[in-house]
XYZ file of C-alpha atoms in Angstrom:
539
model
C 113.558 38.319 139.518
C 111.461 34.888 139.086
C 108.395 36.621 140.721
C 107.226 38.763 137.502
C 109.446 38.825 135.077
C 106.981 39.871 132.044
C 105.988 43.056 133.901
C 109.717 43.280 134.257
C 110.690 42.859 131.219
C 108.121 45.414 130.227
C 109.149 48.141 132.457
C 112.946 47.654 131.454
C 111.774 47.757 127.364
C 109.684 51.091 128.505
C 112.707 52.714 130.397
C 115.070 51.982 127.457
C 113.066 53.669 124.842
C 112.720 56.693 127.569
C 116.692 57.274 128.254
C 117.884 56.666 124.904
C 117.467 59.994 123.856
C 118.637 61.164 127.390
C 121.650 58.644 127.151
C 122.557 60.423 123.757
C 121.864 63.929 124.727
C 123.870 63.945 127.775
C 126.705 62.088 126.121
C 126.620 65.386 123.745
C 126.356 67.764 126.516
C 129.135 66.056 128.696
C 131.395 66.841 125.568
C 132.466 63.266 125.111
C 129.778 62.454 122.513
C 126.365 60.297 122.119
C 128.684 57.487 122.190
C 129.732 57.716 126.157
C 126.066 58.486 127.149
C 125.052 55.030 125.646
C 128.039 53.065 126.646
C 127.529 54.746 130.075
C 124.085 53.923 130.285
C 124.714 50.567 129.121
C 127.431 49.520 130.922
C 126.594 51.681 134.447
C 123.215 50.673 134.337
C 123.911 46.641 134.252
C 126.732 46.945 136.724
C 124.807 49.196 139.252
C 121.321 47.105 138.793
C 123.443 44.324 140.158
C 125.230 45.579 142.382
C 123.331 48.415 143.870
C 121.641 48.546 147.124
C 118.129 48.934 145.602
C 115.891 46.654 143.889
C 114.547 49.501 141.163
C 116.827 52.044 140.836
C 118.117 52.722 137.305
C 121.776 54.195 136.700
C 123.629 56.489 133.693
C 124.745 59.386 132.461
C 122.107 62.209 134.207
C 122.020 65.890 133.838
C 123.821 66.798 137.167
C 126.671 64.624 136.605
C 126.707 66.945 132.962
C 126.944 69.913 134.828
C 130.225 68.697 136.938
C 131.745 67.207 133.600
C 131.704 70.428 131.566
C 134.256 72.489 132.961
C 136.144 69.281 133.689
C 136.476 68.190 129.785
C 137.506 71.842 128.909
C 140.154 71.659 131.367
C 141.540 68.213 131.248
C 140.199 66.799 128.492
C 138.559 63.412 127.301
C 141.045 61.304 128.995
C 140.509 63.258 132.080
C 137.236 62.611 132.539
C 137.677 59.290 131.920
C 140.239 59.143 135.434
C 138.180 61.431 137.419
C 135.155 58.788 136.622
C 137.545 55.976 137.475
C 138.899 58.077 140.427
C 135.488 58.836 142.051
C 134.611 54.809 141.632
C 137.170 54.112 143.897
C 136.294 57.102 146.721
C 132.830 55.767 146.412
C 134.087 52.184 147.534
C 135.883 53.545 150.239
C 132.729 55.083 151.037
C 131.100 51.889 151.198
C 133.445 50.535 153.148
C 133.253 52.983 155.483
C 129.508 52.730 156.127
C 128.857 56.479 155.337
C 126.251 55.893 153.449
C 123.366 56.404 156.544
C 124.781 60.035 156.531
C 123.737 61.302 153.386
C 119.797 61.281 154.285
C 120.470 63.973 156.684
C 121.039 66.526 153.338
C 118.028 68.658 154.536
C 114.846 69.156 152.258
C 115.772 72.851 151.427
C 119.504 72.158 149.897
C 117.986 68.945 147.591
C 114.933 71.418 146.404
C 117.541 74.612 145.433
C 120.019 71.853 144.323
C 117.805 70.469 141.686
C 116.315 74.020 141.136
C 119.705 75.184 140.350
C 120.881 72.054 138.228
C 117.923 72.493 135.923
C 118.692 75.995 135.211
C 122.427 74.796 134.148
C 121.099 72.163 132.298
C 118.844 74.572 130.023
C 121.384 76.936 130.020
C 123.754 74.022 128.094
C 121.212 73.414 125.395
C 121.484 76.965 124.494
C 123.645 76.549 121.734
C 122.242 73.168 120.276
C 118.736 74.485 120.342
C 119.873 77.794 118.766
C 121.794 76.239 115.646
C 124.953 77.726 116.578
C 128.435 76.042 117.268
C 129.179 75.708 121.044
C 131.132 78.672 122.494
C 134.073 78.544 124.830
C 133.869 78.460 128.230
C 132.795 76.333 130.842
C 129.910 78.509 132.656
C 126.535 78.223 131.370
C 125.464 81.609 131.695
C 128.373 82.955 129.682
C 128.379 80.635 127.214
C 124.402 80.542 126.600
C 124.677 84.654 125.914
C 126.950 84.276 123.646
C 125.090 81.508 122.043
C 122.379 84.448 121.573
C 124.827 86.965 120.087
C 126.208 84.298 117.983
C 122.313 83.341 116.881
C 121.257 87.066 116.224
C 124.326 87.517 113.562
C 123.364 84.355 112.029
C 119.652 83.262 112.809
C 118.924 79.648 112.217
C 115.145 79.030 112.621
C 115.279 75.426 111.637
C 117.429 73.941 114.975
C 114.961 76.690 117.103
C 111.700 75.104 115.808
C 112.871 71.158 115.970
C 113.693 72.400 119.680
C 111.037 74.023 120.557
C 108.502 71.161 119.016
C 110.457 68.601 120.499
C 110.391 70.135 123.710
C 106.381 70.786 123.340
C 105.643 67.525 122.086
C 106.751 66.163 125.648
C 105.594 68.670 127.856
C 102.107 68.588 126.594
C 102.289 64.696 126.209
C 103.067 64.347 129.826
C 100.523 66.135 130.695
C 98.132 64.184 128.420
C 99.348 60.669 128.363
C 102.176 60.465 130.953
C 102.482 56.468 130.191
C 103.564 56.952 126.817
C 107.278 58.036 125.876
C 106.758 61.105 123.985
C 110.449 61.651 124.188
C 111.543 58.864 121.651
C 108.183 59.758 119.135
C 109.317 63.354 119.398
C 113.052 62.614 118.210
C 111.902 60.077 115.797
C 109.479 62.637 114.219
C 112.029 65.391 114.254
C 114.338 63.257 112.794
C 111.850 62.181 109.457
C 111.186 65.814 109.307
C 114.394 66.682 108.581
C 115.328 63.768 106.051
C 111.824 64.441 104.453
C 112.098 68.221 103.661
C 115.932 68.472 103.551
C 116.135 70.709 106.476
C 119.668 72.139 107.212
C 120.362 70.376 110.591
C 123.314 69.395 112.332
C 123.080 65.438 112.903
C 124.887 63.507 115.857
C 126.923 62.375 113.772
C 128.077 58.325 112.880
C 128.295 56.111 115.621
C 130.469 52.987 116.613
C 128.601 49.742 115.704
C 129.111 48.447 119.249
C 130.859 49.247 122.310
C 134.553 49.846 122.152
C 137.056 47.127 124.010
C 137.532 47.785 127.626
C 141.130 49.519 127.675
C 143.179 52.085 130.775
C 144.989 53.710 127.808
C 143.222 57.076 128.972
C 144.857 56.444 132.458
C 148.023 59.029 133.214
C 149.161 57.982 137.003
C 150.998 61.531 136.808
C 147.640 63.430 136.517
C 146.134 61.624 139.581
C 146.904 64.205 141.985
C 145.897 66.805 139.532
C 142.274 65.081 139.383
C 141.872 64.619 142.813
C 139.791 67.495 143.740
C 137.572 67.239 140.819
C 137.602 63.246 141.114
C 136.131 64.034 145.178
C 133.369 66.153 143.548
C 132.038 63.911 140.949
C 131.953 61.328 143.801
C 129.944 63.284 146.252
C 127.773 63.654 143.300
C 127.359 60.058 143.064
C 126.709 59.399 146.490
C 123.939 62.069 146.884
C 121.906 62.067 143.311
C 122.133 57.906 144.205
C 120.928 58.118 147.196
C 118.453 60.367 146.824
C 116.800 58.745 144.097
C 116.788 55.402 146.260
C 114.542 57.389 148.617
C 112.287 58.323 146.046
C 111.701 54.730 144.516
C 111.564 54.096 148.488
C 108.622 56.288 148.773
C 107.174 55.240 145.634
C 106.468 51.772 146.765
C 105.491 49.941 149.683
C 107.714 47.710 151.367
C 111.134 48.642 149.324
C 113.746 49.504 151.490
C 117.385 50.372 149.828
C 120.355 49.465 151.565
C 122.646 52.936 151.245
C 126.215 51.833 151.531
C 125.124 49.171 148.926
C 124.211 51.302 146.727
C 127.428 53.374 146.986
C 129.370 50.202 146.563
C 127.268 49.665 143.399
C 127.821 52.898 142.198
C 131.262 53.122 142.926
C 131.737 49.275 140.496
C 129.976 51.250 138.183
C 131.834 54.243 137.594
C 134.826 52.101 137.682
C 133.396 49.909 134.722
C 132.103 52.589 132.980
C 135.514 54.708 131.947
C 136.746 51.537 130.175
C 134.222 51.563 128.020
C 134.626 55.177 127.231
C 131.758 56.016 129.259
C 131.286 59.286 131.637
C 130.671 58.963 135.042
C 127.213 57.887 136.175
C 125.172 57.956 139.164
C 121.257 56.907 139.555
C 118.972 58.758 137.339
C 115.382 59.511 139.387
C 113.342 60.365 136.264
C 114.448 56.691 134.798
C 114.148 55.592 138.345
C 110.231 56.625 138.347
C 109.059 55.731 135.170
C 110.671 52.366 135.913
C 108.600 52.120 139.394
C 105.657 53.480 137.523
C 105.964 51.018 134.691
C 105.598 48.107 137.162
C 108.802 47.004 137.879
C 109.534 44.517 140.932
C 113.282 43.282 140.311
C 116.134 44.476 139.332
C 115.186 42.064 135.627
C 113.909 45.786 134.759
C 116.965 47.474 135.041
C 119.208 44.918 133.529
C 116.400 45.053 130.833
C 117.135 48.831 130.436
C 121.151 48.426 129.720
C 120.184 45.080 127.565
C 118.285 47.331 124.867
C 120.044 49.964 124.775
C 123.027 47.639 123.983
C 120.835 46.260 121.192
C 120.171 49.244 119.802
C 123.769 50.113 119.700
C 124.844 47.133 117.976
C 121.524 46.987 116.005
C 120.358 50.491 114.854
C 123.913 52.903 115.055
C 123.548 54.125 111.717
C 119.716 55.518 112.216
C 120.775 57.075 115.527
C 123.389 59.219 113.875
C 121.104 61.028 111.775
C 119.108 62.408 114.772
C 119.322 65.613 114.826
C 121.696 67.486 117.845
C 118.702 70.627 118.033
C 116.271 67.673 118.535
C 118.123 65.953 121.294
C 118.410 69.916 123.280
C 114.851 70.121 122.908
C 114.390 66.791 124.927
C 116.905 67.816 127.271
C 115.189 71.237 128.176
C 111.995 69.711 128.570
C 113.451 67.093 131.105
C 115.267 70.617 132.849
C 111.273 72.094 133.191
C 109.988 68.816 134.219
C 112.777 68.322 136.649
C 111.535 71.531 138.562
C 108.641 70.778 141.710
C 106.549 74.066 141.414
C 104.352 72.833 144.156
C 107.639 71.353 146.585
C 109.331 74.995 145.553
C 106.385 76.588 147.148
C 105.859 74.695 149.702
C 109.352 75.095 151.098
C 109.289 78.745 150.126
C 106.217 79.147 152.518
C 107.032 76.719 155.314
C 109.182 79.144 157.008
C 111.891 82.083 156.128
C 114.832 80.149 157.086
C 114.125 76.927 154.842
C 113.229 79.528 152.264
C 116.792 81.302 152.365
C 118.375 77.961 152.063
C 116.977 77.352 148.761
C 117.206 80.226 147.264
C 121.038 80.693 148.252
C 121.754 76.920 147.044
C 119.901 77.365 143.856
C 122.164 80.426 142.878
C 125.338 78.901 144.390
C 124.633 76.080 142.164
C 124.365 78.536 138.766
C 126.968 80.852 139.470
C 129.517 78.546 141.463
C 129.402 74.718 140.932
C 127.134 71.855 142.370
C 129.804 70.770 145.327
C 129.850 73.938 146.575
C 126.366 74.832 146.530
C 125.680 71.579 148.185
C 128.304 72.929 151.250
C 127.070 76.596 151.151
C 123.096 74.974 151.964
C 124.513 72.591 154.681
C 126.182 74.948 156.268
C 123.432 77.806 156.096
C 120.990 74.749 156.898
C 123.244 73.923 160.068
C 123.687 77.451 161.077
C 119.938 78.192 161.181
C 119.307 75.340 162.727
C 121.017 75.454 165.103
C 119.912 79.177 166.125
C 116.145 78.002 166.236
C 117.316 75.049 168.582
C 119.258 77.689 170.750
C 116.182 80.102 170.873
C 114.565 77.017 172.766
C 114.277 77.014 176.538
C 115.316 73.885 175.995
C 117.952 71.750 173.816
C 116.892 68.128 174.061
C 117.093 66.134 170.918
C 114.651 64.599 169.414
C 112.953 62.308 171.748
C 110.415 59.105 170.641
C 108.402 57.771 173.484
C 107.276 54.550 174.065
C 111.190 53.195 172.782
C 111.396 49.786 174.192
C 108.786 47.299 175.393
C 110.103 47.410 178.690
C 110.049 51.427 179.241
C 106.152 51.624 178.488
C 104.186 52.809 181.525
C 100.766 50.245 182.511
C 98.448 53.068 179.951
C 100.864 52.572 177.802
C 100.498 48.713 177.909
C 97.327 48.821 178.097
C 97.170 50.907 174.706
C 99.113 48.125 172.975
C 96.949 45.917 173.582
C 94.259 47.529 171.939
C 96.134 47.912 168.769
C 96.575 51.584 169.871
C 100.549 53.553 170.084
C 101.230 56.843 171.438
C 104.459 58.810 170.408
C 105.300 61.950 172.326
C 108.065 63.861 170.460
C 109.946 66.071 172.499
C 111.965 69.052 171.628
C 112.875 70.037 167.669
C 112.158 68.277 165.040
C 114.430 68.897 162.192
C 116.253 67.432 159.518
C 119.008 66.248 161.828
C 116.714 64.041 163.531
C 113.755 63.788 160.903
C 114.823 60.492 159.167
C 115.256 58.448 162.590
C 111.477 59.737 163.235
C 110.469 58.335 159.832
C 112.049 54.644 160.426
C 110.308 54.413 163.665
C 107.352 55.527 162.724
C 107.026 53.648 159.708
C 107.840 50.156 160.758
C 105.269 49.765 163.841
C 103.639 46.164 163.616
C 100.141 45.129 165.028
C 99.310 48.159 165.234
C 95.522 50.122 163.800
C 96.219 53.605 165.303
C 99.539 56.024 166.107
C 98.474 59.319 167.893
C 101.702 61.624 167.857
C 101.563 63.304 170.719
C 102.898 66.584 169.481
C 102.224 69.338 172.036
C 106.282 69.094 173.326
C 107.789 69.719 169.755
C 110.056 73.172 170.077
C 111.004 73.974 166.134
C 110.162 72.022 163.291
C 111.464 72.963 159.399
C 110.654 71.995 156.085
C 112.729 68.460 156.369
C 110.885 67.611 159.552
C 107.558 68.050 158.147
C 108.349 66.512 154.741
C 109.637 62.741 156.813
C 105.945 63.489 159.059
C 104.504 63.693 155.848
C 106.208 60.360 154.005
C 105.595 58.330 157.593
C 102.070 59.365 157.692
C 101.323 58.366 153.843
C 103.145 54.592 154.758
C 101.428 54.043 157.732
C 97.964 55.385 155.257
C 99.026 52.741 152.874
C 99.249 50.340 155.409
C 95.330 50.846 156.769
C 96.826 52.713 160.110
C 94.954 55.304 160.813
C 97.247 58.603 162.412
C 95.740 61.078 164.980
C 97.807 64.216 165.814
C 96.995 65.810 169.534
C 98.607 69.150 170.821
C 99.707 70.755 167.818
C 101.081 74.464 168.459
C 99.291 77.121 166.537
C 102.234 78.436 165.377
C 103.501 75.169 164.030
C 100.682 74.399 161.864
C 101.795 76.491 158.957
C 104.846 75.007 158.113
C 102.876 71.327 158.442
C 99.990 73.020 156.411
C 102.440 74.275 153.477
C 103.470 70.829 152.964
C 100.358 68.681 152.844
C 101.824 66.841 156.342
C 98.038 66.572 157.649
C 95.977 66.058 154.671
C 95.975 62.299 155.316
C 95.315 62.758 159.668
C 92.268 61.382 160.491
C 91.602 64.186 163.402
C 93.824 66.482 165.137
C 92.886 66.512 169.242
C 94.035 69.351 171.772
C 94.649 66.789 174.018
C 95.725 62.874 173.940
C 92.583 61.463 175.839
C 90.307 63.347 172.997
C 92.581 61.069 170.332
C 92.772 57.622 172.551
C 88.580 58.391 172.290
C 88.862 58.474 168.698
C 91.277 55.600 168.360
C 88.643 53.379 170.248
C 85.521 54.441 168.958
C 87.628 53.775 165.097
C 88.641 50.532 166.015
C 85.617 49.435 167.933
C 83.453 50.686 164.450
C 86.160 48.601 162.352
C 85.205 45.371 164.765
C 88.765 45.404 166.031
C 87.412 45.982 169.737
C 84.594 45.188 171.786
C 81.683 48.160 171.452
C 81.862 49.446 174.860
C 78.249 48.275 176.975
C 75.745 50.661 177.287
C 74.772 52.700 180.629
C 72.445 51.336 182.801
């Protein structure tokens, strides 16, 4: 935290302004109010930051956690969300202490793609009503209650809440695209918010505020409804675990030499949802569009996140009255542009065309997660995931797993040696290479020392997926940012495709029939870059 704590600082002051209108609208869309999403994101995001198991991730109310809490709050109540946060603190400690959290990278690339798909659906689907100027209906699944949202607006139109919306929601698609540095979110509530006091527009506010956060109290807590909550208390904590984790990956990938510690982070998370009921806050879980923009913004500590939950607690304490007159049709509008931007056209079709299997997956998750709920969509793609799977591995003439060649220093043959010494490794990887095995690829692969050039040796691979060629992909841009140059040698024909639709080889510097062809390369490279002799010319 003492290495840069100005850029720090900076990135935590730029993060705040960005979730502040998340932090509200989610607090609305939870049920709960604007006032949880800020004490959530205040007092999750100072716990987790440090506590957590990585060094940028931010934490708070997100969408996906919104989606859970719906149905939740119009079943149990305020107070029951409240235990079921508490609740799903403690399962995520156990889960620390249990060391489970290695497991979760194995959630294959297909189920987090239709996962997210499907959560920003629901998410746009919730704004419905807000964005429409009509009071919420009853219910607690999105399609049903954003159709009769419609009906309800074509009795009564009210174009007022549909424009703020709609400009709000413009405002930050089209600043994104134009000035992605800037928070467009914030200027685009402000504005909206001036509009309406300026021309007297007829728009539902928030609403008035607490001037501060609320004393820490259990009154919520009913020990008889604890076996009631269970179930739901199990799903917000899987939740927890795999949005977390998942968004550790990405600020993972977005750096170069982060590395999160997993059960860490779950321990983190798990003090955080445990902190954040008392305060009256929903549960939380890391948020990986605050995580970004804080990795983007420069941040090297976790000074940036503390920042983050700092601010927004000023601005509580500071500026409550001026939030409450934002207005709730604003706040949708910000929340269904964060649902578009949250959807990867270009990872959607890459998965879609990397092979029919991965592309089932997705889809099936996707509408599991819209017409069922988020746990179970997550369990309906695993298991479709694992099915398939395991029929491509069976189709194999053989069903070795994934195997890594050279392992250890003492199992190298004399070429092999003799390749080391030249700043040179060769992996062979043997049999299929998918997301069960993917991620122990990627830490091998990406933590080779003294070494200028990896050839993967490639010609023994049975069945790849989408997961296996996303981790070849992330292990090939480290090693890229690193100066190692990667050569590929006996890629199948028939396995290009699925490498192809995900950009794996757009960073290879050659691809070889054959690994003598690529140990030519790798010498002639390094001998050009002065890292070995030039070899003597013929007599």
């Amino acid at each position: 935290m003492r290495r840069r704590p100005r850029r720090d600082l900076l990135a935590g002051l730029t993060v705040a302004i960005v979730a502040l209108p998340l932090a509200l609208g989610f607090g609305v869309s939870s049920g709960l109010g604007a006032e949880a999403g800020l004490a959530t994101a205040i007092v999750a995001g100072a716990v987790a930051a440090v506590f957590g198991g990585s060094n940028l991730q931010v934490s708070g109310p997100t969408g996906a956690m919104t989606v859970v809490l719906v149905p939740i709050v119009a079943q149990y109540g305020p107070g029951g969300v409240l235990t079921v946060g508490l609740m799903a603190g403690v399962i995520l400690l156990a889960l620390a202490v249990a060391r489970v959290g290695r497991y979760m990278r194995y959630v294959p690339a297909p189920v987090v793609e239709g996962f997210t798909l499907g959560i920003a659906c629901v998410i746009a689907l919730q704004q419905v009503p807000s964005a429409l100027g009509v009071p919420k209906p009853e219910g607690d699944k999105a399609v049903a209650v954003a159709w009769q949202a419609v009906l309800d607006f074509a009795r009564t139109p009210d174009w007022t809440a549909i424009a703020l919306a709609v400009a709000v929601a413009a405002i930050m698609l089209a600043g994104a695209r134009l000035r992605p540095t800037v928070p467009f979110s914030i200027l685009a509530v402000i504005a909206a918010t001036i509009a309406v006091r300026l021309l007297d527009l007829d728009a539902t506010p928030i609403g008035a505020l607490p001037p501060g956060l609320p004393a820490p109290s259990l009154a919520f807590l009913d020990p008889a409804a604890i076996g009631t909550l269970l179930t739901p208390a199990i799903a917000v904590a899987a939740l927890a675990a795999l949005e977390s984790l998942l968004s550790a990956s990405v600020a993972d990938g977005m750096t170069v030499g982060e590395r999160h510690d997993p059960d860490r982070e779950l321990f983190g998370q798990g003090l955080a949802n445990i902190a954040a009921p008392l305060f009256g806050g929903v549960p939380a879980t890391a948020a990986i569009a605050r995580t970004a923009v804080n990795v983007r913004s420069g941040a090297s500590s976790r000074l940036a996140s503390l920042t983050h939950a700092a601010v927004l607690a000023a601005i509580v304490y500071a500026a409550a009255p001026l939030v409450a007159h934002i207005p709730l049709a604003a706040l949708a509008g910000v929340l269904l542009a964060t649902a578009i931007r949250m959807v990867e056209v270009g990872s959607l079709r890459a998965i879609a065309r990397a092979t029919r299997s991965d592309a089932l997956v997705l889809a099936l998750t996707a509408v599991a997660t819209v017409a069922l709920d988020l746990v179970y969509a997550v369990i309906i793609g695993l298991v479709i995931a694992g099915a398939l799977a395991l029929r491509a591995v069976a189709g194999q003439a053989r069903l070795d797993q994934v195997d890594f060649k050279p392992d250890l220093p003492g199992e190298h043959s004399d070429e092999e040696h003799a390749l080391l010494a030249e700043h040179i490794v060769a992996y062979r990887i043997d049999g299929p290479l998918f997301f069960a095995a993917a991620h122990r690829f990627l830490l091998e692969l990406s933590e080779v020392a003294d070494v200028r050039v990896v050839i993967l040796r490639m010609s023994r691979v049975t069945t790849v997926d989408a997961t296996g060629a996303l981790v070849l992909k992330d292990a090939v841009d480290r090693l890229d940012r690193r100066g190692i140059l990667v050569l590929v040698s006996g890629l199948r024909p028939g396995q290009r495709p699925v490498f192809d639709s995900v950009g794996a080889l757009d960073r290879i510097g050659g691809r070889h029939s054959g690994t003598p062809e690529a140990i030519q390369h790798a010498r002639a490279h390094l001998q050009r870059a002065g890292v070995l002799p030039h070899a003597p010319a013929p007599a």
